[in-house]
Amino acid sequence: MNTIDKNAAEVDFTLKPNQEIDARVREFLNARLEAHGTDSQQVYITTVSNAAEPVVTFSQDLNALGNDTLEWGNVQIHDTAVTGCFSKHWVYDEAVRVSSPSVREVEALMQELLAHAKEHWNS
């Protein structure tokens, strides 16, 4: 069994995104991101092909990542050598990198979202 299959087998909760779930995700994330002076649609988690010659391969705002996290039922772990948090979509540039939240803080936030949804939105 490969890692993806193993992770899929261990998923005990998923939640298909819809308008109501999207609004709940946004409210949950924005309440926690307020301390960082931002919101879930102003921070983008962006990945490049490699750090030496960065070409953006993926970029997503935190609200969309939150919806994906609930749909997958697990938190994606990012390689911080090629992934960062930025204030502009599809841009991997130190000039627009945000120091807070960090990639690891985003992963922790997604874990918190998943746990909250399991406990409170599972109906």
PDB file of C-alpha atoms in Angstrom:
ATOM      1  CA  MET A   1       0.000   0.000   0.000  1.00  0.00           C
ATOM      2  CA  ASN A   2       1.502   3.350  -0.976  1.00  0.00           C
ATOM      3  CA  THR A   3       1.428   6.458   1.236  1.00  0.00           C
ATOM      4  CA  ILE A   4      -1.578   7.986  -0.527  1.00  0.00           C
ATOM      5  CA  ASP A   5      -3.593   4.767  -0.204  1.00  0.00           C
ATOM      6  CA  LYS A   6      -2.557   4.425   3.453  1.00  0.00           C
ATOM      7  CA  ASN A   7      -3.606   8.015   4.207  1.00  0.00           C
ATOM      8  CA  ALA A   8      -6.919   7.543   2.392  1.00  0.00           C
ATOM      9  CA  ALA A   9      -7.590   4.376   4.384  1.00  0.00           C
ATOM     10  CA  GLU A  10      -7.042   6.271   7.643  1.00  0.00           C
ATOM     11  CA  VAL A  11      -9.516   9.075   6.843  1.00  0.00           C
ATOM     12  CA  ASP A  12     -12.490   8.875   9.185  1.00  0.00           C
ATOM     13  CA  PHE A  13     -14.193  12.145   8.285  1.00  0.00           C
ATOM     14  CA  THR A  14     -14.770  14.164   5.139  1.00  0.00           C
ATOM     15  CA  LEU A  15     -17.081  17.026   4.378  1.00  0.00           C
ATOM     16  CA  LYS A  16     -18.046  17.956   0.842  1.00  0.00           C
ATOM     17  CA  PRO A  17     -17.796  21.733   0.355  1.00  0.00           C
ATOM     18  CA  ASN A  18     -20.933  23.722  -0.404  1.00  0.00           C
ATOM     19  CA  GLN A  19     -21.959  27.353   0.173  1.00  0.00           C
ATOM     20  CA  GLU A  20     -22.761  26.804   3.840  1.00  0.00           C
ATOM     21  CA  ILE A  21     -19.523  24.917   4.541  1.00  0.00           C
ATOM     22  CA  ASP A  22     -17.513  27.523   2.622  1.00  0.00           C
ATOM     23  CA  ALA A  23     -19.026  30.277   4.784  1.00  0.00           C
ATOM     24  CA  ARG A  24     -18.284  28.309   7.974  1.00  0.00           C
ATOM     25  CA  VAL A  25     -14.688  27.688   6.857  1.00  0.00           C
ATOM     26  CA  ARG A  26     -14.202  31.389   6.065  1.00  0.00           C
ATOM     27  CA  GLU A  27     -15.672  32.452   9.428  1.00  0.00           C
ATOM     28  CA  PHE A  28     -13.554  29.914  11.348  1.00  0.00           C
ATOM     29  CA  LEU A  29     -10.302  30.802   9.585  1.00  0.00           C
ATOM     30  CA  ASN A  30     -10.867  34.557   9.614  1.00  0.00           C
ATOM     31  CA  ALA A  31     -11.490  34.537  13.368  1.00  0.00           C
ATOM     32  CA  ARG A  32      -8.104  32.887  13.892  1.00  0.00           C
ATOM     33  CA  LEU A  33      -6.259  34.911  11.243  1.00  0.00           C
ATOM     34  CA  GLU A  34      -7.445  38.187  12.761  1.00  0.00           C
ATOM     35  CA  ALA A  35      -4.474  38.005  15.157  1.00  0.00           C
ATOM     36  CA  HIS A  36      -2.221  37.994  12.071  1.00  0.00           C
ATOM     37  CA  GLY A  37      -4.001  41.047  10.635  1.00  0.00           C
ATOM     38  CA  THR A  38      -5.274  39.179   7.598  1.00  0.00           C
ATOM     39  CA  ASP A  39      -8.039  36.884   6.392  1.00  0.00           C
ATOM     40  CA  SER A  40      -8.334  33.566   4.606  1.00  0.00           C
ATOM     41  CA  GLN A  41      -8.724  35.100   1.162  1.00  0.00           C
ATOM     42  CA  GLN A  42      -5.691  37.392   1.424  1.00  0.00           C
ATOM     43  CA  VAL A  43      -3.052  34.735   2.142  1.00  0.00           C
ATOM     44  CA  TYR A  44      -2.007  32.232  -0.511  1.00  0.00           C
ATOM     45  CA  ILE A  45      -0.068  29.036  -0.008  1.00  0.00           C
ATOM     46  CA  THR A  46       2.134  28.795  -3.074  1.00  0.00           C
ATOM     47  CA  THR A  47       4.446  26.036  -4.268  1.00  0.00           C
ATOM     48  CA  VAL A  48       7.244  26.151  -6.827  1.00  0.00           C
ATOM     49  CA  SER A  49       8.908  23.372  -8.798  1.00  0.00           C
ATOM     50  CA  ASN A  50      12.272  23.968  -7.109  1.00  0.00           C
ATOM     51  CA  ALA A  51      13.876  26.669  -4.987  1.00  0.00           C
ATOM     52  CA  ALA A  52      16.840  27.317  -7.304  1.00  0.00           C
ATOM     53  CA  GLU A  53      14.702  28.218 -10.319  1.00  0.00           C
ATOM     54  CA  PRO A  54      11.250  28.863  -8.864  1.00  0.00           C
ATOM     55  CA  VAL A  55       8.354  28.312 -11.250  1.00  0.00           C
ATOM     56  CA  VAL A  56       4.966  28.420  -9.527  1.00  0.00           C
ATOM     57  CA  THR A  57       3.163  25.096  -9.836  1.00  0.00           C
ATOM     58  CA  PHE A  58       0.324  25.675  -7.366  1.00  0.00           C
ATOM     59  CA  SER A  59      -1.272  28.583  -5.506  1.00  0.00           C
ATOM     60  CA  GLN A  60      -4.409  28.606  -3.364  1.00  0.00           C
ATOM     61  CA  ASP A  61      -5.938  30.935  -0.799  1.00  0.00           C
ATOM     62  CA  LEU A  62      -6.367  29.586   2.714  1.00  0.00           C
ATOM     63  CA  ASN A  63     -10.148  29.479   2.437  1.00  0.00           C
ATOM     64  CA  ALA A  64      -9.910  27.112  -0.542  1.00  0.00           C
ATOM     65  CA  LEU A  65      -7.262  25.070   1.287  1.00  0.00           C
ATOM     66  CA  GLY A  66      -9.628  24.797   4.253  1.00  0.00           C
ATOM     67  CA  ASN A  67     -12.414  23.493   2.026  1.00  0.00           C
ATOM     68  CA  ASP A  68     -10.016  20.990   0.447  1.00  0.00           C
ATOM     69  CA  THR A  69      -8.817  19.882   3.884  1.00  0.00           C
ATOM     70  CA  LEU A  70     -12.385  19.044   4.894  1.00  0.00           C
ATOM     71  CA  GLU A  71     -13.091  17.281   1.611  1.00  0.00           C
ATOM     72  CA  TRP A  72      -9.893  15.177   1.858  1.00  0.00           C
ATOM     73  CA  GLY A  73     -10.336  14.546   5.567  1.00  0.00           C
ATOM     74  CA  ASN A  74      -6.677  15.200   6.309  1.00  0.00           C
ATOM     75  CA  VAL A  75      -4.147  18.009   6.449  1.00  0.00           C
ATOM     76  CA  GLN A  76      -1.629  18.343   3.663  1.00  0.00           C
ATOM     77  CA  ILE A  77       1.964  18.676   4.874  1.00  0.00           C
ATOM     78  CA  HIS A  78       4.003  21.067   2.741  1.00  0.00           C
ATOM     79  CA  ASP A  79       7.702  21.060   1.901  1.00  0.00           C
ATOM     80  CA  THR A  80       8.809  24.461   3.213  1.00  0.00           C
ATOM     81  CA  ALA A  81      11.810  24.464   0.873  1.00  0.00           C
ATOM     82  CA  VAL A  82       9.435  25.000  -2.061  1.00  0.00           C
ATOM     83  CA  THR A  83       6.246  26.278  -0.403  1.00  0.00           C
ATOM     84  CA  GLY A  84       5.468  29.552   1.317  1.00  0.00           C
ATOM     85  CA  CYS A  85       2.692  31.939   2.295  1.00  0.00           C
ATOM     86  CA  PHE A  86       2.289  35.047   0.163  1.00  0.00           C
ATOM     87  CA  SER A  87      -0.015  38.048  -0.125  1.00  0.00           C
ATOM     88  CA  LYS A  88      -0.416  37.642  -3.908  1.00  0.00           C
ATOM     89  CA  HIS A  89      -1.875  34.730  -5.838  1.00  0.00           C
ATOM     90  CA  TRP A  90       0.468  32.751  -8.141  1.00  0.00           C
ATOM     91  CA  VAL A  91       3.486  34.791  -7.006  1.00  0.00           C
ATOM     92  CA  TYR A  92       6.554  33.322  -5.290  1.00  0.00           C
ATOM     93  CA  ASP A  93       8.535  36.433  -4.419  1.00  0.00           C
ATOM     94  CA  GLU A  94      10.172  37.395  -1.139  1.00  0.00           C
ATOM     95  CA  ALA A  95       8.722  40.906  -1.540  1.00  0.00           C
ATOM     96  CA  VAL A  96       5.201  39.532  -1.000  1.00  0.00           C
ATOM     97  CA  ARG A  97       5.999  36.633   1.352  1.00  0.00           C
ATOM     98  CA  VAL A  98       4.107  36.915   4.630  1.00  0.00           C
ATOM     99  CA  SER A  99       5.947  36.074   7.825  1.00  0.00           C
ATOM    100  CA  SER A 100       2.781  35.214   9.664  1.00  0.00           C
ATOM    101  CA  PRO A 101       1.100  32.859   9.349  1.00  0.00           C
ATOM    102  CA  SER A 102       3.931  30.538   8.375  1.00  0.00           C
ATOM    103  CA  VAL A 103       3.409  27.339   6.416  1.00  0.00           C
ATOM    104  CA  ARG A 104       3.603  25.322   9.646  1.00  0.00           C
ATOM    105  CA  GLU A 105       1.081  27.667  11.307  1.00  0.00           C
ATOM    106  CA  VAL A 106      -1.241  27.155   8.327  1.00  0.00           C
ATOM    107  CA  GLU A 107      -0.927  23.376   8.700  1.00  0.00           C
ATOM    108  CA  ALA A 108      -1.764  23.668  12.410  1.00  0.00           C
ATOM    109  CA  LEU A 109      -4.718  25.913  11.562  1.00  0.00           C
ATOM    110  CA  MET A 110      -6.004  23.348   9.058  1.00  0.00           C
ATOM    111  CA  GLN A 111      -5.673  20.616  11.703  1.00  0.00           C
ATOM    112  CA  GLU A 112      -7.678  22.789  14.094  1.00  0.00           C
ATOM    113  CA  LEU A 113     -10.312  23.380  11.394  1.00  0.00           C
ATOM    114  CA  LEU A 114     -10.590  19.654  10.693  1.00  0.00           C
ATOM    115  CA  ALA A 115     -10.960  18.812  14.388  1.00  0.00           C
ATOM    116  CA  HIS A 116     -13.556  21.569  14.854  1.00  0.00           C
ATOM    117  CA  ALA A 117     -15.565  20.425  11.834  1.00  0.00           C
ATOM    118  CA  LYS A 118     -15.492  16.793  13.015  1.00  0.00           C
ATOM    119  CA  GLU A 119     -16.846  17.811  16.393  1.00  0.00           C
ATOM    120  CA  HIS A 120     -19.330  20.534  15.440  1.00  0.00           C
ATOM    121  CA  TRP A 121     -20.283  20.229  11.763  1.00  0.00           C
ATOM    122  CA  ASN A 122     -20.701  16.482  11.455  1.00  0.00           C
ATOM    123  CA  SER A 123     -24.468  16.380  11.153  1.00  0.00           C
TER     124      SER A 123
END
